[in-house]
Amino acid sequence: MNRPLIISDCDEVLLHMVAHFRDWLGESEGVDFTIGSSNFARAMRWRESGEAVAERDIWRLLGRFFDTEMDRQHPIEGAVESIAALAEHADVVILTNLNDERRERRARQLTEHGIDARVFTNQGPKGPALRAILDEYAPSRAVFIDDLPQHHHSVAEIAPEVRRLHLCGEPLLAPHIDCAHRAGHAHARIDRWAEALPWLLDQLASETQNRENA
């Protein structure tokens, strides 16, 4: 029987992103980004005019950040050590919403921080991409970790058998993100790796116990 599988997001789960993005916008792009909402369209304004940044410019700025500023990103507390601990019991892959041409850069970035895992890129809801990963790995059990509630909803619809942990490790953002657990789309909401790791290991241990008792 194949091993269990951990499928984890990257930004705000393994690496801080939004705080570095905010700093870069202020330093280099003349944009004030007030982190007080999960809605970037309301949070970003051109400093000179005070006007909201248009959606097309938000995507352009995000692309430029990932093309030129990924070195700014650093691990969320406990993430690297927790992924290493999970890898002793399960295969670990990363499912990140980046354009496909940035996949190698993301994999290299994670390796430099001590996370050596296969990276899958995706655009849009993550349910279909996760289903394709499940079809390839055929794991005995799978656990999905992501910071955005819409991805938990997508996975819950397409792969309801997957255990789902809503984790946002960025304290500036976490209070403003709707809770996927409260909405019924995740099995737990835990924003600190120190508490998330025992929960995740318990999911894997439960799978092992069920297999041994079968």
XYZ file of C-alpha atoms in Angstrom:
214
model
C 0.000 0.000 0.000
C 1.271 3.482 -0.871
C 2.306 5.970 1.801
C 0.057 8.745 3.084
C 0.406 12.089 1.304
C 0.671 15.641 2.624
C -0.323 18.290 0.053
C 0.676 21.739 1.317
C 0.355 25.262 0.040
C 3.416 27.520 0.271
C 2.700 31.240 0.792
C 1.469 32.004 4.329
C 1.677 28.280 5.159
C 5.393 27.593 4.723
C 6.773 31.037 3.789
C 5.711 34.560 4.670
C 4.604 36.463 1.570
C 2.092 39.241 2.102
C 4.212 41.221 4.588
C 7.182 41.146 2.212
C 4.922 42.087 -0.696
C 3.627 45.067 1.314
C 7.154 46.239 2.126
C 8.298 45.944 -1.490
C 5.240 47.846 -2.773
C 5.973 50.709 -0.420
C 9.703 50.795 -1.124
C 9.707 50.405 -4.896
C 6.240 50.755 -6.440
C 4.625 53.742 -4.754
C 1.780 51.643 -3.398
C 0.440 51.661 0.147
C -0.858 48.256 1.147
C -2.829 48.171 4.384
C -3.130 44.591 5.601
C -6.532 44.539 7.209
C -8.469 42.419 4.789
C -8.043 39.364 2.587
C -9.304 41.518 -0.299
C -6.238 43.012 -2.008
C -8.409 45.223 -4.210
C -9.560 47.233 -1.203
C -6.194 47.230 0.558
C -3.849 48.596 -2.128
C -3.756 52.268 -3.146
C -1.416 54.365 -5.262
C 0.350 56.661 -2.819
C 0.414 59.690 -5.119
C -3.262 59.708 -6.114
C -4.894 57.710 -3.333
C -6.766 55.695 -5.944
C -7.307 51.972 -5.545
C -4.938 49.787 -7.563
C -6.823 48.196 -10.449
C -7.091 44.411 -10.581
C -4.894 44.149 -13.691
C -2.170 46.112 -11.895
C -2.475 43.949 -8.780
C -1.783 40.842 -10.876
C 1.080 42.624 -12.644
C 2.639 43.640 -9.332
C 2.230 40.168 -7.860
C 3.933 38.694 -10.921
C 6.820 41.128 -10.641
C 7.200 40.322 -6.939
C 7.473 36.591 -7.622
C 9.844 37.189 -10.521
C 12.239 39.472 -8.666
C 11.645 39.427 -4.892
C 11.207 35.795 -3.788
C 14.518 36.025 -1.939
C 12.749 38.260 0.588
C 10.505 35.432 1.753
C 11.450 33.559 4.900
C 9.905 30.526 6.612
C 6.980 30.741 8.968
C 7.971 29.690 12.471
C 8.071 25.916 12.781
C 7.210 25.200 9.145
C 10.529 23.725 8.006
C 10.888 21.506 11.047
C 7.270 20.373 10.815
C 7.531 19.411 7.144
C 10.661 17.396 7.962
C 8.789 15.600 10.741
C 5.836 14.864 8.469
C 8.152 13.542 5.746
C 9.171 10.739 8.095
C 5.604 9.403 7.921
C 4.275 10.558 4.534
C 5.193 11.815 1.103
C 5.064 15.621 0.950
C 4.263 17.719 -2.125
C 3.621 21.434 -2.560
C 0.587 22.761 -4.459
C 1.117 26.478 -5.049
C -0.913 28.967 -7.069
C 1.792 30.331 -9.345
C 2.129 30.366 -13.105
C 3.804 27.215 -14.374
C 6.963 29.011 -15.500
C 7.668 29.888 -11.852
C 7.575 26.270 -10.653
C 11.344 25.705 -10.793
C 12.000 28.978 -9.007
C 9.580 28.033 -6.239
C 11.134 24.568 -5.877
C 14.596 26.105 -5.653
C 13.380 28.678 -3.114
C 11.954 25.970 -0.875
C 15.064 23.817 -1.175
C 17.207 26.751 -0.076
C 15.072 26.968 3.071
C 15.415 23.248 3.758
C 12.162 21.973 2.237
C 12.950 19.416 -0.460
C 9.572 18.528 -1.952
C 8.028 18.155 -5.377
C 6.212 21.330 -6.455
C 2.984 21.487 -8.455
C 1.801 24.847 -9.805
C -1.837 25.756 -10.303
C -4.080 28.646 -11.264
C -7.572 28.970 -9.820
C -9.366 26.594 -7.427
C -7.119 23.788 -6.217
C -9.591 20.919 -6.190
C -8.956 19.719 -9.783
C -5.161 19.942 -9.381
C -5.322 18.061 -6.103
C -7.444 15.327 -7.687
C -4.785 14.883 -10.385
C -2.104 14.543 -7.684
C -4.192 11.921 -5.886
C -4.628 9.992 -9.124
C -0.854 9.921 -9.611
C 0.182 9.038 -6.050
C -2.798 6.880 -5.036
C -1.990 7.514 -1.345
C -3.405 5.466 1.489
C -4.602 8.761 2.950
C -4.136 12.430 2.073
C -4.074 15.673 4.068
C -4.380 19.120 2.458
C -3.018 22.303 4.087
C -3.863 25.782 2.786
C -4.422 29.302 4.080
C -7.354 30.270 1.814
C -10.898 29.069 2.503
C -11.906 28.912 -1.159
C -9.334 26.185 -1.808
C -10.688 24.096 1.058
C -14.160 24.488 -0.410
C -12.881 23.353 -3.817
C -11.094 20.313 -2.375
C -14.089 19.421 -0.191
C -16.280 19.295 -3.288
C -13.902 17.315 -5.500
C -12.039 15.118 -2.998
C -14.104 14.964 0.205
C -12.075 12.004 1.472
C -9.023 14.262 1.945
C -8.448 15.618 5.458
C -8.196 19.406 5.334
C -6.319 21.768 7.667
C -6.876 25.519 7.364
C -3.602 27.163 8.422
C -2.594 30.793 7.925
C 0.790 31.410 9.514
C 0.890 35.166 8.831
C -0.447 36.881 11.990
C -1.144 40.112 10.096
C -3.509 38.266 7.765
C -4.922 35.368 9.771
C -7.574 37.369 11.692
C -9.057 38.650 8.428
C -9.430 35.323 6.599
C -12.779 33.552 6.779
C -12.501 30.264 8.624
C -12.929 27.207 6.401
C -13.468 25.044 9.468
C -16.372 27.187 10.645
C -17.821 27.043 7.127
C -17.637 23.252 7.171
C -15.001 22.956 4.436
C -11.994 22.062 6.619
C -11.608 19.586 9.447
C -9.601 22.010 11.599
C -8.304 25.586 11.720
C -4.875 25.911 13.350
C -2.612 28.874 12.562
C 0.550 27.855 14.428
C 2.754 24.958 13.369
C 3.475 24.072 16.996
C -0.187 23.085 17.364
C -0.713 21.990 13.743
C 2.024 19.350 13.715
C 0.462 17.161 16.458
C -2.911 17.355 14.685
C -1.341 16.353 11.366
C 0.647 13.507 12.905
C -2.544 12.277 14.526
C -4.235 12.152 11.111
C -1.360 10.032 9.794
C -1.305 7.826 12.899
C -5.030 7.230 12.608
C -4.516 6.102 9.025
C -1.779 3.690 10.094
C -3.880 2.283 12.921
C -6.863 1.789 10.635
C -4.670 -0.048 8.114
C -3.184 -2.325 10.781
C -6.616 -3.134 12.174
C -8.131 -3.899 8.753
